[in-house]
Amino acid sequence: MRIFIYREPGVELSLASTADYLAGKGARVELRGSFFSRFANLQEAAGKIAGMRISDPSRPAVEGEPLYGEVKYELRVLRGEAKAGGVVYDGFLLQNYMRGLLPRREVGLDKLHLSVTPRLLATFDEDDRRYHLRAIILGYPAIISTSGIVEAPAKPREFYLQRRLLGEDALAEARIKQKLREKLLDYGDPRMEEVLKGYALQALFYQLFGEAFCESTRCRLYNAHWQEELLAAQFSQPELCEKHKKMLERWRSTPP
Amino acid sequence: MLFQKVEEKDVTQAIVGEFSKMLSEYAESDVIIVGGGPAGLTAAKELASRGVKTLIIERNNYLGGGFWIGGYLMNKVTVRSPGEKVLDEIGVPYQEYVRGLYVTDGPHACSKLIAAACDAGARILNMTRVDDVVLREGNRVAGVVINWTPISALPREITCVDPVSLQAKVVIDATGHEAEVVSALVKRGLMKVRGYGAMWVERSEDAVVEHTGEAHPGLIVAGMAVSTVYGLPRMGPTFGAMLLSGKRAAEVALELLQKK
């Protein structure tokens, strides 16, 4: 298995330790720069990505005509001249677009393309008819959102209760976050890359076995909906449950 | 008698003469900034201090917009880092409340920012509203059509006072959520806006600054007008994004002026 990790502009982590971690699992890993700089015309990509913004969380986005300024902003983000933030994009539209950009020679079941982006992504759920923020979009290519890791899993219950009590202004929120810092992940958190490795492992399992998640809260593949659960799953030892440990061992011992 | 004796006509001539001279001189500016709130004032300070001929148009008689007070009519305003650097530049004291969040006095910060824009050489037309935009080839914005605020407030049927036009190489819309200059383009069918968004409030300040830029040829949006145009989340009473959006708007304006 070859894994290509793409680091999009604005991702503050080096991803070198993520690459080493996946290599330790038996894959050949190559750390690449931006996916779009490698495979797309940036001006065209800016126009496409600008059309993937979600404006209404209760209606599925359709690729629309972007505004003049939106395209200019996306171009600056792609060039690393602006930070991605405050905007939510349709994760499946982005994934479909990226899949179409991959050249034929780069596509195969023995190749995993894993893009790490600072953009916040969401996918529309037909059951409850609304968008849900995502830390990872599994599939081809797999996309991990660093802002999604912070925003998608719910923060500890106390965070929301205290915010109701103390108010939602910046002063109150900063104080609550400081108080609960052990239980929640925030931007720039030193634990971020360790957590990201768990999501990268989910992408690898999905590619190898079509199964990314585990029901055990002590397994690194646990699909956490709360940040406390996420931190517990990513920092517990041993890192994988017996079932997933064996799956990985079997794959490693199978000749290519 | 304490004061020098002057006649009434001298006072009138001083007001009319000086105002007319300024208006005539600024009938053509490098940059017109519509809206004299924190974003517009910061942009004005940055541009005027670099020798750019800058005119602020403000619909009220006072400048500063919402920068005089913070949330809930309390006059402490907050900025998140790195917004405090603008406070340093204009010489306003502040204190760190928690790491990266600073609190200062609204009246002190607002008056200093106004003074900084004026000291830098920006000129101001207050009690003036923008009625429309001046367009050139390719529907590029090349100025604004203005009238006195009281005229705009009266029904057209009883006022019938025609507006006048001012030209500029670049126009900045810093009119807050109303995005008045943008609205003039929307009315003409030349631009669309997304309206307010409600998602990802955590990063709304970053988003406003990063989206500050040319939204239509010749027109830069700054401050909360950016939220209106791009459907970005509304934010609470914290002003760092307004100050930094003003700075960013000035940078973009300088880039556009260099291209012309």
mmCIF file of C-alpha atoms in Angstrom, chain B residues 1-254:
data_model
loop_
_atom_site.group_PDB
_atom_site.id
_atom_site.type_symbol
_atom_site.label_atom_id
_atom_site.label_comp_id
_atom_site.label_asym_id
_atom_site.label_seq_id
_atom_site.Cartn_x
_atom_site.Cartn_y
_atom_site.Cartn_z
ATOM 1 C CA MET B 1 -13.618 90.999 26.075
ATOM 2 C CA LEU B 2 -12.055 87.554 25.936
ATOM 3 C CA PHE B 3 -12.570 86.756 22.251
ATOM 4 C CA GLN B 4 -11.530 88.617 19.112
ATOM 5 C CA LYS B 5 -14.394 90.528 17.507
ATOM 6 C CA VAL B 6 -15.607 88.967 14.247
ATOM 7 C CA GLU B 7 -18.740 89.531 12.253
ATOM 8 C CA GLU B 8 -21.396 86.907 11.492
ATOM 9 C CA LYS B 9 -20.489 86.937 7.815
ATOM 10 C CA ASP B 10 -16.902 86.031 8.673
ATOM 11 C CA VAL B 11 -18.068 82.919 10.475
ATOM 12 C CA THR B 12 -20.327 81.952 7.552
ATOM 13 C CA GLN B 13 -17.604 82.612 4.984
ATOM 14 C CA ALA B 14 -15.106 80.572 6.994
ATOM 15 C CA ILE B 15 -17.453 77.572 7.099
ATOM 16 C CA VAL B 16 -18.672 77.779 3.502
ATOM 17 C CA GLY B 17 -15.307 78.713 2.039
ATOM 18 C CA GLU B 18 -13.312 75.970 3.735
ATOM 19 C CA PHE B 19 -15.987 73.296 3.234
ATOM 20 C CA SER B 20 -16.354 74.192 -0.463
ATOM 21 C CA LYS B 21 -12.595 74.116 -0.927
ATOM 22 C CA MET B 22 -12.402 70.676 0.655
ATOM 23 C CA LEU B 23 -15.385 69.329 -1.286
ATOM 24 C CA SER B 24 -14.005 70.673 -4.564
ATOM 25 C CA GLU B 25 -10.575 69.214 -3.871
ATOM 26 C CA TYR B 26 -12.058 65.822 -2.930
ATOM 27 C CA ALA B 27 -14.524 65.641 -5.818
ATOM 28 C CA GLU B 28 -11.827 63.279 -7.059
ATOM 29 C CA SER B 29 -9.986 61.169 -4.485
ATOM 30 C CA ASP B 30 -7.710 58.187 -4.611
ATOM 31 C CA VAL B 31 -9.909 56.278 -2.174
ATOM 32 C CA ILE B 32 -13.394 56.965 -0.842
ATOM 33 C CA ILE B 33 -14.256 55.074 2.329
ATOM 34 C CA VAL B 34 -17.969 54.857 2.984
ATOM 35 C CA GLY B 35 -18.592 54.364 6.696
ATOM 36 C CA GLY B 36 -16.546 55.854 9.540
ATOM 37 C CA GLY B 37 -16.672 52.958 12.008
ATOM 38 C CA PRO B 38 -13.601 51.082 13.283
ATOM 39 C CA ALA B 39 -12.887 49.334 9.963
ATOM 40 C CA GLY B 40 -13.307 52.496 7.864
ATOM 41 C CA LEU B 41 -11.261 54.640 10.245
ATOM 42 C CA THR B 42 -8.422 52.101 10.383
ATOM 43 C CA ALA B 43 -8.350 51.880 6.595
ATOM 44 C CA ALA B 44 -8.363 55.690 6.383
ATOM 45 C CA LYS B 45 -5.491 56.003 8.851
ATOM 46 C CA GLU B 46 -3.422 53.426 6.961
ATOM 47 C CA LEU B 47 -4.044 54.944 3.534
ATOM 48 C CA ALA B 48 -3.757 58.623 4.435
ATOM 49 C CA SER B 49 -0.536 58.017 6.348
ATOM 50 C CA ARG B 50 0.935 56.650 3.099
ATOM 51 C CA GLY B 51 0.004 59.795 1.207
ATOM 52 C CA VAL B 52 -3.155 58.394 -0.386
ATOM 53 C CA LYS B 53 -5.834 61.054 -0.924
ATOM 54 C CA THR B 54 -8.559 59.585 1.278
ATOM 55 C CA LEU B 55 -12.113 60.740 1.946
ATOM 56 C CA ILE B 56 -14.423 59.194 4.565
ATOM 57 C CA ILE B 57 -18.174 59.512 4.038
ATOM 58 C CA GLU B 58 -20.233 59.088 7.202
ATOM 59 C CA ARG B 59 -24.022 59.266 7.375
ATOM 60 C CA ASN B 60 -24.107 60.347 11.030
ATOM 61 C CA ASN B 61 -22.716 63.547 12.460
ATOM 62 C CA TYR B 62 -20.403 61.473 14.665
ATOM 63 C CA LEU B 63 -17.686 59.051 13.603
ATOM 64 C CA GLY B 64 -16.824 55.738 15.249
ATOM 65 C CA GLY B 65 -19.919 53.618 14.570
ATOM 66 C CA GLY B 66 -20.302 50.982 17.278
ATOM 67 C CA PHE B 67 -16.745 51.379 18.552
ATOM 68 C CA TRP B 68 -17.810 53.704 21.385
ATOM 69 C CA ILE B 69 -19.431 50.859 23.292
ATOM 70 C CA GLY B 70 -19.019 47.108 23.684
ATOM 71 C CA GLY B 71 -21.840 44.642 24.305
ATOM 72 C CA TYR B 72 -24.988 45.536 26.239
ATOM 73 C CA LEU B 73 -24.268 49.300 26.085
ATOM 74 C CA MET B 74 -21.221 48.866 28.326
ATOM 75 C CA ASN B 75 -18.315 50.946 27.147
ATOM 76 C CA LYS B 76 -15.544 48.372 27.489
ATOM 77 C CA VAL B 77 -14.490 46.969 24.140
ATOM 78 C CA THR B 78 -12.604 43.725 23.588
ATOM 79 C CA VAL B 79 -10.095 42.737 20.934
ATOM 80 C CA ARG B 80 -8.519 39.364 20.382
ATOM 81 C CA SER B 81 -4.833 39.136 19.561
ATOM 82 C CA PRO B 82 -3.336 40.374 17.228
ATOM 83 C CA GLY B 83 -5.902 43.255 17.259
ATOM 84 C CA GLU B 84 -4.127 44.860 20.211
ATOM 85 C CA LYS B 85 -1.316 45.875 17.846
ATOM 86 C CA VAL B 86 -3.636 48.487 16.330
ATOM 87 C CA LEU B 87 -4.350 49.767 19.854
ATOM 88 C CA ASP B 88 -0.576 50.038 20.364
ATOM 89 C CA GLU B 89 -0.232 52.005 17.136
ATOM 90 C CA ILE B 90 -2.817 54.594 18.193
ATOM 91 C CA GLY B 91 -1.572 54.716 21.780
ATOM 92 C CA VAL B 92 -4.526 53.254 23.661
ATOM 93 C CA PRO B 93 -3.904 51.475 26.966
ATOM 94 C CA TYR B 94 -5.496 48.060 27.489
ATOM 95 C CA GLN B 95 -5.281 45.076 29.781
ATOM 96 C CA GLU B 96 -5.068 41.370 29.049
ATOM 97 C CA TYR B 97 -8.199 39.716 30.442
ATOM 98 C CA VAL B 98 -7.304 36.121 29.620
ATOM 99 C CA ARG B 99 -4.486 34.992 27.329
ATOM 100 C CA GLY B 100 -4.919 36.689 23.939
ATOM 101 C CA LEU B 101 -8.030 38.700 24.851
ATOM 102 C CA TYR B 102 -7.654 42.388 25.628
ATOM 103 C CA VAL B 103 -10.069 44.931 27.117
ATOM 104 C CA THR B 104 -9.949 48.705 26.663
ATOM 105 C CA ASP B 105 -12.164 51.748 27.135
ATOM 106 C CA GLY B 106 -14.462 52.329 24.164
ATOM 107 C CA PRO B 107 -14.448 56.151 24.313
ATOM 108 C CA HIS B 108 -10.656 56.269 24.623
ATOM 109 C CA ALA B 109 -10.042 53.798 21.793
ATOM 110 C CA CYS B 110 -12.660 55.327 19.500
ATOM 111 C CA SER B 111 -11.543 58.927 19.962
ATOM 112 C CA LYS B 112 -7.899 57.973 19.430
ATOM 113 C CA LEU B 113 -8.756 56.102 16.246
ATOM 114 C CA ILE B 114 -10.695 59.064 14.883
ATOM 115 C CA ALA B 115 -7.801 61.355 15.757
ATOM 116 C CA ALA B 116 -5.316 58.972 14.120
ATOM 117 C CA ALA B 117 -7.287 59.009 10.853
ATOM 118 C CA CYS B 118 -7.566 62.806 10.924
ATOM 119 C CA ASP B 119 -3.915 63.277 11.895
ATOM 120 C CA ALA B 120 -2.867 61.040 9.014
ATOM 121 C CA GLY B 121 -4.636 63.413 6.625
ATOM 122 C CA ALA B 122 -7.963 61.719 5.857
ATOM 123 C CA ARG B 123 -10.816 64.128 5.115
ATOM 124 C CA ILE B 124 -14.368 63.575 6.299
ATOM 125 C CA LEU B 125 -17.819 64.290 4.897
ATOM 126 C CA ASN B 126 -20.252 63.553 7.697
ATOM 127 C CA MET B 127 -24.055 63.785 7.620
ATOM 128 C CA THR B 128 -23.729 62.423 4.097
ATOM 129 C CA ARG B 129 -25.291 59.304 2.625
ATOM 130 C CA VAL B 130 -24.399 57.303 -0.423
ATOM 131 C CA ASP B 131 -27.339 57.129 -2.828
ATOM 132 C CA ASP B 132 -25.719 55.263 -5.681
ATOM 133 C CA VAL B 133 -22.413 54.384 -7.334
ATOM 134 C CA VAL B 134 -20.525 55.900 -10.263
ATOM 135 C CA LEU B 135 -19.711 53.240 -12.847
ATOM 136 C CA ARG B 136 -17.188 53.071 -15.660
ATOM 137 C CA GLU B 137 -16.207 50.504 -18.286
ATOM 138 C CA GLY B 138 -16.940 46.910 -17.294
ATOM 139 C CA ASN B 139 -19.175 48.229 -14.509
ATOM 140 C CA ARG B 140 -16.094 49.122 -12.478
ATOM 141 C CA VAL B 141 -16.995 51.232 -9.448
ATOM 142 C CA ALA B 142 -15.414 54.662 -9.930
ATOM 143 C CA GLY B 143 -17.074 56.772 -7.279
ATOM 144 C CA VAL B 144 -20.242 57.392 -5.305
ATOM 145 C CA VAL B 145 -23.363 59.525 -5.601
ATOM 146 C CA ILE B 146 -24.055 61.375 -2.349
ATOM 147 C CA ASN B 147 -26.679 63.485 -0.664
ATOM 148 C CA TRP B 148 -27.125 65.003 2.772
ATOM 149 C CA THR B 149 -28.416 62.511 5.335
ATOM 150 C CA PRO B 150 -31.505 64.639 6.212
ATOM 151 C CA ILE B 151 -32.449 64.771 2.524
ATOM 152 C CA SER B 152 -32.256 60.995 2.258
ATOM 153 C CA ALA B 153 -34.510 60.692 5.286
ATOM 154 C CA LEU B 154 -37.324 62.718 3.697
ATOM 155 C CA PRO B 155 -39.779 61.485 1.061
ATOM 156 C CA ARG B 156 -38.498 62.215 -2.434
ATOM 157 C CA GLU B 157 -41.810 63.857 -3.350
ATOM 158 C CA ILE B 158 -41.199 66.762 -0.999
ATOM 159 C CA THR B 159 -37.445 67.146 -1.265
ATOM 160 C CA CYS B 160 -36.452 66.825 -4.925
ATOM 161 C CA VAL B 161 -32.832 67.658 -4.138
ATOM 162 C CA ASP B 162 -30.563 66.119 -6.700
ATOM 163 C CA PRO B 163 -27.436 64.399 -5.384
ATOM 164 C CA VAL B 164 -23.856 65.078 -6.479
ATOM 165 C CA SER B 165 -21.163 62.623 -7.482
ATOM 166 C CA LEU B 166 -17.631 62.077 -6.237
ATOM 167 C CA GLN B 167 -15.042 60.111 -8.166
ATOM 168 C CA ALA B 168 -12.360 57.800 -6.784
ATOM 169 C CA LYS B 169 -9.950 55.214 -8.090
ATOM 170 C CA VAL B 170 -11.088 52.806 -5.370
ATOM 171 C CA VAL B 171 -14.163 52.742 -3.112
ATOM 172 C CA ILE B 172 -14.283 50.896 0.222
ATOM 173 C CA ASP B 173 -17.641 49.831 1.655
ATOM 174 C CA ALA B 174 -17.244 49.883 5.439
ATOM 175 C CA THR B 175 -20.891 50.552 6.253
ATOM 176 C CA GLY B 176 -21.424 47.565 8.548
ATOM 177 C CA HIS B 177 -24.160 44.982 8.120
ATOM 178 C CA GLU B 178 -26.103 47.260 5.768
ATOM 179 C CA ALA B 179 -23.326 47.179 3.134
ATOM 180 C CA GLU B 180 -24.786 50.294 1.511
ATOM 181 C CA VAL B 181 -22.464 50.561 -1.473
ATOM 182 C CA VAL B 182 -22.829 46.872 -2.226
ATOM 183 C CA SER B 183 -26.610 47.290 -1.948
ATOM 184 C CA ALA B 184 -26.490 49.936 -4.677
ATOM 185 C CA LEU B 185 -24.837 47.374 -6.977
ATOM 186 C CA VAL B 186 -27.326 44.687 -5.955
ATOM 187 C CA LYS B 187 -30.223 47.035 -6.833
ATOM 188 C CA ARG B 188 -28.723 47.464 -10.288
ATOM 189 C CA GLY B 189 -28.402 43.692 -10.679
ATOM 190 C CA LEU B 190 -24.606 43.916 -10.871
ATOM 191 C CA MET B 191 -23.807 41.964 -7.741
ATOM 192 C CA LYS B 192 -25.249 39.303 -5.461
ATOM 193 C CA VAL B 193 -24.779 38.908 -1.732
ATOM 194 C CA ARG B 194 -25.173 35.850 0.476
ATOM 195 C CA GLY B 195 -26.734 37.631 3.472
ATOM 196 C CA TYR B 196 -25.926 36.755 7.057
ATOM 197 C CA GLY B 197 -24.679 33.302 7.900
ATOM 198 C CA ALA B 198 -24.972 31.564 11.224
ATOM 199 C CA MET B 199 -22.294 28.920 11.111
ATOM 200 C CA TRP B 200 -18.892 28.545 12.694
ATOM 201 C CA VAL B 201 -18.982 31.587 14.929
ATOM 202 C CA GLU B 202 -15.656 30.516 16.465
ATOM 203 C CA ARG B 203 -13.794 31.602 13.354
ATOM 204 C CA SER B 204 -15.968 34.536 12.287
ATOM 205 C CA GLU B 205 -13.316 37.124 13.114
ATOM 206 C CA ASP B 206 -10.690 35.367 11.015
ATOM 207 C CA ALA B 207 -13.182 34.949 8.199
ATOM 208 C CA VAL B 208 -14.068 38.647 8.076
ATOM 209 C CA VAL B 209 -10.416 39.639 7.826
ATOM 210 C CA GLU B 210 -9.549 36.966 5.276
ATOM 211 C CA HIS B 211 -12.551 37.801 3.070
ATOM 212 C CA THR B 212 -11.805 41.525 3.155
ATOM 213 C CA GLY B 213 -10.931 42.436 -0.400
ATOM 214 C CA GLU B 214 -12.212 43.423 -3.802
ATOM 215 C CA ALA B 215 -15.802 42.170 -4.007
ATOM 216 C CA HIS B 216 -16.522 43.847 -7.357
ATOM 217 C CA PRO B 217 -14.102 45.652 -9.677
ATOM 218 C CA GLY B 218 -13.180 48.922 -7.974
ATOM 219 C CA LEU B 219 -15.047 48.095 -4.747
ATOM 220 C CA ILE B 220 -13.456 46.692 -1.594
ATOM 221 C CA VAL B 221 -15.609 45.503 1.301
ATOM 222 C CA ALA B 222 -14.380 45.817 4.879
ATOM 223 C CA GLY B 223 -15.691 45.222 8.391
ATOM 224 C CA MET B 224 -19.122 43.709 8.926
ATOM 225 C CA ALA B 225 -20.113 44.495 5.321
ATOM 226 C CA VAL B 226 -17.883 41.491 4.528
ATOM 227 C CA SER B 227 -20.219 39.250 6.565
ATOM 228 C CA THR B 228 -23.221 40.483 4.623
ATOM 229 C CA VAL B 229 -21.620 39.951 1.235
ATOM 230 C CA TYR B 230 -20.273 36.458 1.880
ATOM 231 C CA GLY B 231 -22.801 35.104 4.362
ATOM 232 C CA LEU B 232 -20.224 34.792 7.112
ATOM 233 C CA PRO B 233 -21.217 34.256 10.726
ATOM 234 C CA ARG B 234 -22.248 37.281 12.757
ATOM 235 C CA MET B 235 -20.018 37.873 15.727
ATOM 236 C CA GLY B 236 -20.332 39.161 19.241
ATOM 237 C CA PRO B 237 -19.017 42.442 20.606
ATOM 238 C CA THR B 238 -15.340 42.051 19.841
ATOM 239 C CA PHE B 239 -13.568 44.481 17.569
ATOM 240 C CA GLY B 240 -10.227 42.982 16.563
ATOM 241 C CA ALA B 241 -11.637 41.849 13.226
ATOM 242 C CA MET B 242 -12.911 45.356 12.430
ATOM 243 C CA LEU B 243 -9.492 46.892 13.024
ATOM 244 C CA LEU B 244 -7.601 44.228 11.084
ATOM 245 C CA SER B 245 -10.186 44.205 8.294
ATOM 246 C CA GLY B 246 -9.560 47.955 7.928
ATOM 247 C CA LYS B 247 -5.839 47.298 7.665
ATOM 248 C CA ARG B 248 -6.379 44.565 5.097
ATOM 249 C CA ALA B 249 -8.721 46.819 3.077
ATOM 250 C CA ALA B 250 -5.982 49.457 2.979
ATOM 251 C CA GLU B 251 -3.446 46.880 1.738
ATOM 252 C CA VAL B 252 -5.790 45.773 -1.043
ATOM 253 C CA ALA B 253 -6.518 49.399 -1.968
ATOM 254 C CA LEU B 254 -2.786 50.119 -2.214
#
